[in-house]
Short mmCIF file of C-alpha atoms in Angstrom, two decimals:
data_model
loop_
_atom_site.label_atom_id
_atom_site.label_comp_id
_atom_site.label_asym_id
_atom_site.label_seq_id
_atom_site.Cartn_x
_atom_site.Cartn_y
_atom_site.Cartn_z
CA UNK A 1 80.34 107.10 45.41
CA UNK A 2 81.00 108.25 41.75
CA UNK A 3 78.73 105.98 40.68
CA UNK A 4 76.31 106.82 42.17
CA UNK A 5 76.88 110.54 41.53
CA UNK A 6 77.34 109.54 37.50
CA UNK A 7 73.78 107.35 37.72
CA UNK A 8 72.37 111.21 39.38
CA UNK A 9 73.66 112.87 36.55
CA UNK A 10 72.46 110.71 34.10
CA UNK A 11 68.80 110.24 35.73
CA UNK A 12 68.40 114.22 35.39
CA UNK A 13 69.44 114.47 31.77
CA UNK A 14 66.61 111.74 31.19
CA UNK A 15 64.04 113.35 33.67
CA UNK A 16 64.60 116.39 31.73
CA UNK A 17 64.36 114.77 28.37
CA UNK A 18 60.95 113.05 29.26
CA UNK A 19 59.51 116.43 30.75
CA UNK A 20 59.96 118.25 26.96
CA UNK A 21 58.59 115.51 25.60
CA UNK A 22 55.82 114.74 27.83
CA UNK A 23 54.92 118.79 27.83
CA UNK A 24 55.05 119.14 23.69
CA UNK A 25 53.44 115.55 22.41
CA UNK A 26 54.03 117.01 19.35
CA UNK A 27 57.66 117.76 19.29
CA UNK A 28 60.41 116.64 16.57
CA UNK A 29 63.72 116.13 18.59
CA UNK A 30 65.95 116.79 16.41
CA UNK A 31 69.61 116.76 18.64
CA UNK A 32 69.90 114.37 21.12
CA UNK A 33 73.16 112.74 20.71
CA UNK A 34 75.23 115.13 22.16
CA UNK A 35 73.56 113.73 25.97
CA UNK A 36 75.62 110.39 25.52
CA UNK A 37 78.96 110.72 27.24
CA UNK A 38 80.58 108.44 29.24
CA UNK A 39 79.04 108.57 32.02
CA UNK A 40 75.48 108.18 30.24
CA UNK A 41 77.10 104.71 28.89
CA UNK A 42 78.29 103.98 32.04
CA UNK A 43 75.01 103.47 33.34
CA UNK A 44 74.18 101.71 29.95
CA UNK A 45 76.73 99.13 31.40
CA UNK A 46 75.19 99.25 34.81
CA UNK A 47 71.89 98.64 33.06
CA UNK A 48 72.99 95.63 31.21
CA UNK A 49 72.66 91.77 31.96
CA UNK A 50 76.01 90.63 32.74
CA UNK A 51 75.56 87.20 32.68
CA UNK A 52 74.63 86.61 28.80
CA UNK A 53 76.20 84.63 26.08
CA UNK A 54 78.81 85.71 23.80
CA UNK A 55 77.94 87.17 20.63
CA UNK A 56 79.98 86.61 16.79
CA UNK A 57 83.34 87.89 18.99
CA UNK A 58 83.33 85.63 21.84
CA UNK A 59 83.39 88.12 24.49
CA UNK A 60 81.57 88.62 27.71
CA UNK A 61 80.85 91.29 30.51
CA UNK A 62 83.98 89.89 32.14
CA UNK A 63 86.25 90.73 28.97
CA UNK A 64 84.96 94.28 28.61
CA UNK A 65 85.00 95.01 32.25
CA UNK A 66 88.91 93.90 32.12
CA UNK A 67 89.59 98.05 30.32
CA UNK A 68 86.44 99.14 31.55
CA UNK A 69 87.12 102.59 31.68
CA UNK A 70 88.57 102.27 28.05
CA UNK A 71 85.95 100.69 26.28
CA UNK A 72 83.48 102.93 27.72
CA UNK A 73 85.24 106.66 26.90
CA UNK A 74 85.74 104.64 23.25
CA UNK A 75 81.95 103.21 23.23
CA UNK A 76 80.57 106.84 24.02
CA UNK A 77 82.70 108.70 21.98
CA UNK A 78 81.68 106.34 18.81
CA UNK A 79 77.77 107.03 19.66
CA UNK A 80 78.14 110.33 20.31
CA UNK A 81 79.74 111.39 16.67
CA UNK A 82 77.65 108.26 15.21
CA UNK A 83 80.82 106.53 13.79
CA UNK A 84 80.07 102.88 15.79
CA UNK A 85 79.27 100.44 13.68
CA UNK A 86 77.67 97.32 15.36
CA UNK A 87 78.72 93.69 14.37
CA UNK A 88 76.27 91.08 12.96
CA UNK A 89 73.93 89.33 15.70
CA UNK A 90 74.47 85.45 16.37
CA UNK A 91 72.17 83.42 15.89
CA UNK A 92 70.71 80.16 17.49
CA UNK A 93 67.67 78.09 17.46
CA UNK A 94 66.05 77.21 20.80
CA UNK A 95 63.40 74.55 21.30
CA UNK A 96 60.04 75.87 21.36
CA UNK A 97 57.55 72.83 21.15
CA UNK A 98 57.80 68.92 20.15
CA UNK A 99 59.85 69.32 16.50
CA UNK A 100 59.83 73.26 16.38
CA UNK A 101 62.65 75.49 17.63
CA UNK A 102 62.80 79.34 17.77
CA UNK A 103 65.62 81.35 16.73
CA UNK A 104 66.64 83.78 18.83
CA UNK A 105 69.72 86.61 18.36
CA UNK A 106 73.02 87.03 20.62
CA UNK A 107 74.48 90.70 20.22
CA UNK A 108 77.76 90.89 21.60
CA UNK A 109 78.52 92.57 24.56
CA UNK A 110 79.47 95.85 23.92
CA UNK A 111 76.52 96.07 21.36
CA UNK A 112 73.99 95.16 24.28
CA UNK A 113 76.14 98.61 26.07
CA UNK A 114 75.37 100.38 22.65
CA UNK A 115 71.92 99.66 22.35
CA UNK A 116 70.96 100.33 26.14
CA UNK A 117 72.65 103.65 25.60
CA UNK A 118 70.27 104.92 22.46
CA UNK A 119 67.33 102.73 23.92
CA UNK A 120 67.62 105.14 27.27
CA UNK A 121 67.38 108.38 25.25
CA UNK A 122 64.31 106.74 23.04
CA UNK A 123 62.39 105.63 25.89
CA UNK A 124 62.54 109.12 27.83
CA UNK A 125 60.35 110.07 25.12
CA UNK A 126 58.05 107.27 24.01
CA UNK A 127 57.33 106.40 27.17
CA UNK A 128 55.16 109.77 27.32
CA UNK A 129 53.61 108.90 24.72
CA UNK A 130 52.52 105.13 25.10
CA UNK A 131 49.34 104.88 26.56
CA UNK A 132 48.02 102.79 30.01
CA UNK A 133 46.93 99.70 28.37
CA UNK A 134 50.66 98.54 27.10
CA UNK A 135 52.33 96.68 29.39
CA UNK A 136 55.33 94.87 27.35
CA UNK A 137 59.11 95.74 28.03
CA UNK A 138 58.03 98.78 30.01
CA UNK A 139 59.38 100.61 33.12
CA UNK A 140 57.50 99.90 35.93
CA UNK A 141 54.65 97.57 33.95
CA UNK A 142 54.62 93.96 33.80
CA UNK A 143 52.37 91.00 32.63
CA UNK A 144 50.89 90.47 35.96
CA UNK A 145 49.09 93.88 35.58
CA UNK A 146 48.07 93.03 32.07
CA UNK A 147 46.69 89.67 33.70
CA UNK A 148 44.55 91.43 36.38
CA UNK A 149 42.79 93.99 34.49
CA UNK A 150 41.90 90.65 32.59
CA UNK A 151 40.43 88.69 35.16
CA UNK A 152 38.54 92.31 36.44
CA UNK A 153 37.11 93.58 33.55
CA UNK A 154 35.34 90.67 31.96
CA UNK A 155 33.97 90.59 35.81
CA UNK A 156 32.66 93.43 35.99
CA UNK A 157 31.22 93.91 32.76
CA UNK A 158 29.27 90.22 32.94
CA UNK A 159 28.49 90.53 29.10
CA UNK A 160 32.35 90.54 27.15
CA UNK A 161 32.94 89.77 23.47
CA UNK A 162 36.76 89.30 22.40
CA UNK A 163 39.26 89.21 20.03
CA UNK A 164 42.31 87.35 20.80
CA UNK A 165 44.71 88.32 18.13
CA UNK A 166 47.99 86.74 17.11
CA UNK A 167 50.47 88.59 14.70
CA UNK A 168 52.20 85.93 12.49
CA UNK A 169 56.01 86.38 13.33
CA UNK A 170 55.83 90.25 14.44
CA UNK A 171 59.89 90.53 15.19
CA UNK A 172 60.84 89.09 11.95
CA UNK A 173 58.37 91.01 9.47
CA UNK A 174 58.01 94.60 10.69
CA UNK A 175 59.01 96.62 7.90
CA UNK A 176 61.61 98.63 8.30
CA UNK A 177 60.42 101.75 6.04
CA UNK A 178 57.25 102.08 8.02
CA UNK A 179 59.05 102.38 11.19
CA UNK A 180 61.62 104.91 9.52
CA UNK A 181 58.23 107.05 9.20
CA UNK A 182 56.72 106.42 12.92
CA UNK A 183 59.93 107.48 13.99
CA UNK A 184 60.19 110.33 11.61
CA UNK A 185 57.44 112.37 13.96
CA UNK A 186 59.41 112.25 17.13
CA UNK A 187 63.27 111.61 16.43
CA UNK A 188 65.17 113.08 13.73
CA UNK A 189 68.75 113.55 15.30
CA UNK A 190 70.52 112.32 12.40
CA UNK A 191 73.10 110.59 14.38
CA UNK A 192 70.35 108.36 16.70
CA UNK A 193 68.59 107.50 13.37
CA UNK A 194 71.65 106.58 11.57
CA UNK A 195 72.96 104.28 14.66
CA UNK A 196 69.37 102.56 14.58
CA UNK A 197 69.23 101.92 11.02
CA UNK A 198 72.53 99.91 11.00
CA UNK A 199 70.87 97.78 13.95
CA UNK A 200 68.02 97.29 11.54
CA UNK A 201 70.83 96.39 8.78
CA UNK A 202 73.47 95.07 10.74
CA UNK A 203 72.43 90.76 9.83
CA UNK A 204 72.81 88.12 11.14
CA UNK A 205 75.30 85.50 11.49
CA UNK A 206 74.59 81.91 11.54
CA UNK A 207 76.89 78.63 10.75
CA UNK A 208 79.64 80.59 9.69
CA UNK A 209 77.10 82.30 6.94
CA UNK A 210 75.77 86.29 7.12
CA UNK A 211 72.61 87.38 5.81
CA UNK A 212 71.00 90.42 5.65
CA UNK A 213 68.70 91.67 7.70
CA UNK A 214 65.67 93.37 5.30
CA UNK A 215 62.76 92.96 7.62
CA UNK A 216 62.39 93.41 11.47
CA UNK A 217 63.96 94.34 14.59
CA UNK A 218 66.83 93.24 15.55
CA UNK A 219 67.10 89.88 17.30
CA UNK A 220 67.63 89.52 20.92
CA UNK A 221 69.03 93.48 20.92
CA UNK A 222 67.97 95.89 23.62
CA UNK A 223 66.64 97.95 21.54
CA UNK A 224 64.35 95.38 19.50
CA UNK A 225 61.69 95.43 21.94
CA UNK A 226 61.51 99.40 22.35
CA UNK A 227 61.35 99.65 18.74
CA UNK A 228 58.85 96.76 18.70
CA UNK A 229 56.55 98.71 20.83
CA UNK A 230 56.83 101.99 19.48
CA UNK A 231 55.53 100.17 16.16
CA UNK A 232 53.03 98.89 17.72
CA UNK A 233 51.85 102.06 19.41
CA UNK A 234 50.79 103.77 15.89
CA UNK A 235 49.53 100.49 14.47
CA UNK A 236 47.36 99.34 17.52
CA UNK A 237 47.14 101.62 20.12
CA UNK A 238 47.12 104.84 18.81
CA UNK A 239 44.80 103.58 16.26
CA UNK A 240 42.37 101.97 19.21
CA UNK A 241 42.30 105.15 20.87
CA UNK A 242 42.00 107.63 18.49
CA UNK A 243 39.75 105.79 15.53
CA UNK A 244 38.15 102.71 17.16
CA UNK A 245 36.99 104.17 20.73
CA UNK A 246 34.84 107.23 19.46
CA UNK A 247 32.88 105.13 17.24
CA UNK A 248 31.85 102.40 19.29
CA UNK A 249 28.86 102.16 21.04
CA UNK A 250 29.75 100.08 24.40
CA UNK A 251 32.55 99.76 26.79
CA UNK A 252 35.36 98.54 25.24
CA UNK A 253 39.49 98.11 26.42
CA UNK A 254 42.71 97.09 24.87
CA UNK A 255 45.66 95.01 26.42
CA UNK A 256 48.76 94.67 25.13
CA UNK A 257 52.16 92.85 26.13
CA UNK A 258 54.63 93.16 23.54
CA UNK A 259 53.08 91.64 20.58
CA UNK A 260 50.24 89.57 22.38
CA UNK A 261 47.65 91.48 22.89
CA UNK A 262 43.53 91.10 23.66
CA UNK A 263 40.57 93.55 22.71
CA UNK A 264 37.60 93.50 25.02
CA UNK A 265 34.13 94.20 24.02
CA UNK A 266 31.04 94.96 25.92
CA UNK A 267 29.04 94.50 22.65
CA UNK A 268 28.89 92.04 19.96
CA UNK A 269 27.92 94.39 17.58
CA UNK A 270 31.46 96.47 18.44
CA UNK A 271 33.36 93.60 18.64
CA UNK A 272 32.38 92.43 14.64
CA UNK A 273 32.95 95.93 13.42
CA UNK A 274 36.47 95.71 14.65
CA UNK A 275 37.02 92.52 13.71
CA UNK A 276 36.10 92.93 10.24
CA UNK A 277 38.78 96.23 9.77
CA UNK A 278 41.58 94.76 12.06
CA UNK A 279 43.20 92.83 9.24
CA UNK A 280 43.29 95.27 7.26
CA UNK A 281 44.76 97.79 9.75
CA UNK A 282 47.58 95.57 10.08
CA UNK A 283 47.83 94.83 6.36
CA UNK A 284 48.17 98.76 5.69
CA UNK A 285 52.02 98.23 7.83
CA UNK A 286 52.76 94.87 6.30
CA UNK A 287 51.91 92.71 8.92
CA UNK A 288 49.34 89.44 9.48
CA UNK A 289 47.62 88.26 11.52
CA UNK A 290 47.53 84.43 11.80
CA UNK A 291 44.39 83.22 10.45
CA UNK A 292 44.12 80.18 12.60
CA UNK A 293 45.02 81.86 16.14
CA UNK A 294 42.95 85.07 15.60
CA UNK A 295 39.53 84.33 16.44
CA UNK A 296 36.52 86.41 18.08
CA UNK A 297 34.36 84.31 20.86
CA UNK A 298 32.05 85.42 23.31
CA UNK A 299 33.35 85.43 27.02
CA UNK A 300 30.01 86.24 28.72
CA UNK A 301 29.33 85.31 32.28
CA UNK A 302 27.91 81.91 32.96
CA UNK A 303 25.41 83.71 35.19
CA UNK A 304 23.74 85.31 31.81
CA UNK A 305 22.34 81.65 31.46
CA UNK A 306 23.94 80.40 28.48
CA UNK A 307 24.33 76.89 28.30
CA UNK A 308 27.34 76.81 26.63
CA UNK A 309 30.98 73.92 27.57
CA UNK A 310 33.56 75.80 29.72
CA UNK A 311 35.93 74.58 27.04
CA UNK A 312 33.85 77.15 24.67
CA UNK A 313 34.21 80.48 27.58
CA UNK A 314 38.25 80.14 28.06
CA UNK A 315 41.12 81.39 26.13
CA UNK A 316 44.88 81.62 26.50
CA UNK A 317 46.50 84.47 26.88
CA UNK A 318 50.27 85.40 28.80
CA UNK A 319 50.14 81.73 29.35
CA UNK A 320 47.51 81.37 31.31
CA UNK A 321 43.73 79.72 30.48
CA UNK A 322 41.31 82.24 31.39
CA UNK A 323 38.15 81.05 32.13
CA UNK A 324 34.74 81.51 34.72
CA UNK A 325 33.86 80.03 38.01
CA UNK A 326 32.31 81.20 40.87
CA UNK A 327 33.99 82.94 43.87
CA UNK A 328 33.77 81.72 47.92
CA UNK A 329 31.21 83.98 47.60
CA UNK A 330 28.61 82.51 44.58
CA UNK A 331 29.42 84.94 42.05
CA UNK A 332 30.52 84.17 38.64
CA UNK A 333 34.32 85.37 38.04
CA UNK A 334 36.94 85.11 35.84
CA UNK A 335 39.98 83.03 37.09
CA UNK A 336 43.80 82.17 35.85
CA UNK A 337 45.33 78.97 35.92
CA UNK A 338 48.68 77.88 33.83
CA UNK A 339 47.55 76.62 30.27
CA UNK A 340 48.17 73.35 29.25
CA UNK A 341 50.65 74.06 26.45
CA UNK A 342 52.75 76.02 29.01
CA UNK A 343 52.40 73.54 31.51
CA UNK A 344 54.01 70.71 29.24
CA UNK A 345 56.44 72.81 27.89
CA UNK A 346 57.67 73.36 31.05
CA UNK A 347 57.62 69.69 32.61
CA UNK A 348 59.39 68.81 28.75
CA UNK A 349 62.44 71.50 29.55
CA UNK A 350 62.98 70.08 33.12
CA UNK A 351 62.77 66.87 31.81
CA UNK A 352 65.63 67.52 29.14
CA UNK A 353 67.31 69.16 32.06
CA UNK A 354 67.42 66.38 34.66
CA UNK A 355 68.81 63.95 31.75
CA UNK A 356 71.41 66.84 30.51
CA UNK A 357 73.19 66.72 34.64
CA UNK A 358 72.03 62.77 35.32
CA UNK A 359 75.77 62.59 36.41
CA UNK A 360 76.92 65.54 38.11
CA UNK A 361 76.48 66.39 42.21
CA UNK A 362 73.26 65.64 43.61
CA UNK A 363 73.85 69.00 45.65
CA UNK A 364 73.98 70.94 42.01
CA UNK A 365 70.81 68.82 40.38
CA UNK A 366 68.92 70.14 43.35
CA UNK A 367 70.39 73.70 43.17
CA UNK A 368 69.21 73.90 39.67
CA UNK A 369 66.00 72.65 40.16
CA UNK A 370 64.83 74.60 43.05
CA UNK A 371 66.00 77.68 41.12
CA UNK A 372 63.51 76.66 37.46
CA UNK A 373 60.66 75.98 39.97
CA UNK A 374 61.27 78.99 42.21
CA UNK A 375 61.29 81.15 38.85
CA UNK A 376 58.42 79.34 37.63
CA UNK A 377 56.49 80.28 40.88
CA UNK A 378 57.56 83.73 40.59
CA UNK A 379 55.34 84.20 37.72
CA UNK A 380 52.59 81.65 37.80
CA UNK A 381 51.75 81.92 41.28
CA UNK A 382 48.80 83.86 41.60
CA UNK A 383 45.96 83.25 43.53
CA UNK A 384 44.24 80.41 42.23
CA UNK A 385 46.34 78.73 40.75
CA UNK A 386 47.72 76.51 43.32
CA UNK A 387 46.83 73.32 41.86
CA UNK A 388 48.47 73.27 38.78
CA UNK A 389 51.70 74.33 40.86
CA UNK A 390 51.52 71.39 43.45
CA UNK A 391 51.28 69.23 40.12
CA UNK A 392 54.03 70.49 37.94
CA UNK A 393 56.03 69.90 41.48
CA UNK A 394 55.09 66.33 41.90
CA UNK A 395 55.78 65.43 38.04
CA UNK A 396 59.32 66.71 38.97
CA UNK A 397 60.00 65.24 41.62
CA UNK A 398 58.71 61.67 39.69
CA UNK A 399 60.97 62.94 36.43
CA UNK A 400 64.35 63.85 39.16
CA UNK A 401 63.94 60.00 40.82
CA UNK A 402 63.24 58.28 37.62
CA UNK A 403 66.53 60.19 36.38
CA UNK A 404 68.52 59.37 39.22
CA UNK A 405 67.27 55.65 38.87
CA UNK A 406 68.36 55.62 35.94
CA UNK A 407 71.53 56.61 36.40
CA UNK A 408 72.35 53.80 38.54
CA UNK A 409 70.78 51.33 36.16
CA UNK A 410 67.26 50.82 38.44
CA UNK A 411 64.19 50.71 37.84
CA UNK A 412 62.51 53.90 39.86
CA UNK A 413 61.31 53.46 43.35
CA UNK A 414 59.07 55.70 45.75
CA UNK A 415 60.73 54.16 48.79
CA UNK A 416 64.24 54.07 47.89
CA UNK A 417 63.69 58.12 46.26
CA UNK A 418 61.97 59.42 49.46
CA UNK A 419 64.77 59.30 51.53
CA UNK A 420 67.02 61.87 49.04
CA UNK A 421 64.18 63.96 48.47
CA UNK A 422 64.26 64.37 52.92
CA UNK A 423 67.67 65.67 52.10
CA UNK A 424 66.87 67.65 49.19
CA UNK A 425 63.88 68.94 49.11
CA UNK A 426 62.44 71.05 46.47
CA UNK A 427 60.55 74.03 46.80
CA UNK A 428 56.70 73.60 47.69
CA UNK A 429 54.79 74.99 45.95
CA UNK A 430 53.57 79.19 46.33
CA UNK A 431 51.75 82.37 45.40
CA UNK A 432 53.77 85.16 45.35
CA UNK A 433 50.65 87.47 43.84
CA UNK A 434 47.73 87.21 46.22
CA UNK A 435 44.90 88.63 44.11
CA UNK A 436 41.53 87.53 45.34
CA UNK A 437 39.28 87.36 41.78
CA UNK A 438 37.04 90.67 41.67
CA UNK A 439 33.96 90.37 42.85
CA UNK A 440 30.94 92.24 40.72
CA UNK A 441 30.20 95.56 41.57
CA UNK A 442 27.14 95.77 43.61
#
């Protein structure tokens, strides 16, 4: 019951925080800090994943929860007077594609608590002023929404030039002056801007060696992504809105997850004017975009009679090929279906996995697996894309016997794996977003 009564409290402070900012766009808050008591961190905690790795201390949510009530009247009480310092991030490197890893950062514990706390207060405001068309790390958005005003726009338009943009390593290059400034015209509370700088500062720790953190956000943090976006929202969006969408001549729209993003044009004349000044927008806030993934290409309706490959009108984008074919009904519309680099990515992770637990229970291989191709479903089941979701769960169920066969020395067998899979069956295939392609206006 406290609980929930603390979460009430807390909810009003940041209802009342986003209605000042939402009624006075222009407005400097300049004293916020004072909002973050304990129980405002207590919800932090509520807020926060429980079930992540340790960071550079070893702890986890179980360890902190052990003096709960301790660590969170000390937590809020360092925030509030701005005298918590945050420890160095851990970091790994996780496989990304054959030969290439990514590195990602581990905070620890009570730093992902810290960060939730200030990233509440910040979002209450930003998130008045972020506009529609951003849909990464948001409350209430996701990628699936990015992903249908996709496939419907290019629909509905029939004629659709685009640039499909890629920002060479975004996280690990934004510069950390520039975003001292964007935040200079809507936070000034000198103890929030102090707490985020030592995020930006704070390092990293990896093999037993710390380095300095001089460019970007700060890896794997709550707060990285928020800070990401609000970035983001004076070099892109803001900048779309304000500069590029009085001047052109056509329909045009922006979509944006995170640091993927998309810009539709009605026009090929629009679409080369922006292409030719989006480098240099980016270049202006020391940031690239990679040469060889940032292209512009005509995504015009196969109806409009141009004979060009279906190879040559697709694109990925969320991880998904977007591409024409015609409806139930005859029309020409844009579809989804899981691209091929995700696709093998995927069947080379559950691959690695089935080797990794060759030897432990049957009952927990099966657990495991249902639960990667249930989450896999979750997000690339959408209407029309059934196919590639019966395949990916036939290639596992091939990689799971051959696995098993190999375990006991044999050579894999159909007859002698159908049995098991009778006991174990995984997960058929479904489509959790039914979303029947648009259909042209008439």
């Amino acid at each position: 019951m406290s609980e929930t009564l603390s979460s009430g409290s807390v909810t009003t402070k940041i209802q009342r925080i986003a209605k000042l900012a939402s009624k006075h766009p222009q407005r400097v808050f300049s004293s916020m800090a004072h909002a973050i008591d304990v129980e405002w961190v207590r919800e932090a905690y509520r807020r926060t994943r429980k079930d992540g790795a340790p960071g550079v201390d070893g702890r986890n949510a179980a360890d902190f929860a052990k003096e709960l009530e301790a660590n969170l009247q000390r937590l809020a009480d360092s925030l509030r007077t701005g005298s918590y310092k945050p420890p160095p991030v851990r970091r790994v490197e996780i496989p990304k594609s054959p030969g290439k890893t990514r590195p990602i950062g581990i905070p620890t514990f009570e730093d992902k608590v810290a960060q939730r706390a200030v990233a509440m207060l910040l979002e209450a405001i930003y998130e008045q002023d972020f506009f529609a068309h951003s849909y990464g790390f948001r409350p209430g958005r996701s990628a699936h929404q990015a992903l249908e005003q996709l496939q419907r726009r290019p629909t509905y338009w029939k004629r659709c030039w685009m640039i499909e943009a890629d920002i060479k390593g975004y996280f690990d290059t934004l510069g950390h002056a520039q975003l001292r400034s964007i935040l200079d015209e809507r936070v000034r509370d000198g103890v929030i801007r102090r707490l985020v700088d030592r995020w930006l500062s704070a390092g990293v720790m990896e093999n037993g060696s710390f380095r300095l953190a001089k460019f970007g956000t700060p890896q794997g943090g709550v707060i990285s992504p928020l800070l990401a976006n609000v970035y983001l929202h004076v070099v892109l969006d803001r900048w779309f809105q304000r500069d590029v969408w009085p001047r052109i001549k056509g329909k045009a729209m922006l979509i944006r997850y995170a640091d993927d993003f998309v810009l539709l044009f009605e026009r090929e004349d629009d679409a080369r004017r922006v292409m030719a000044v989006l480098g240099k927008r980016f270049e202006r806030f020391g940031l690239q975009l990679h040469p060889e993934k940032t292209q512009l290409l005509s995504f015009n309706s196969p109806g409009l009679g141009e004979k060009r490959a279906q190879r040559q009108r697709s694109f990925d984008f969320l991880g998904f090929t977007h591409y024409w074919a015609r409806s139930r009904n005859g029309n020409w519309v844009v579809k989804q279906r899981t691209s091929k680099a995700r696709f093998s990515r995927t069947l080379r992770r559950l691959k690695e996995q089935c080797h990794r637990m060759m030897h432990v229970p049957i009952t927990h291989q099966h657990r495991i697996l249902c639960a990667k191709l249930r989450g896999h479903y979750n997000y690339f089941g959408i209407t029309g894309n059934g196919d590639a979701l019966w395949r990916l769960r036939h290639y596992v169920e091939r990689i799971w016997g051959r696995a098993l066969a190999r375990r006991n020395s044999r050579r894999f067998a159909w007859r002698r794996f159908t049995p098991l899979l009778k006991r174990f069956p995984l997960p058929p295939a479904y489509v959790t977003r039914s979303v029947v392609p648009s259909e042209p206006a008439t």
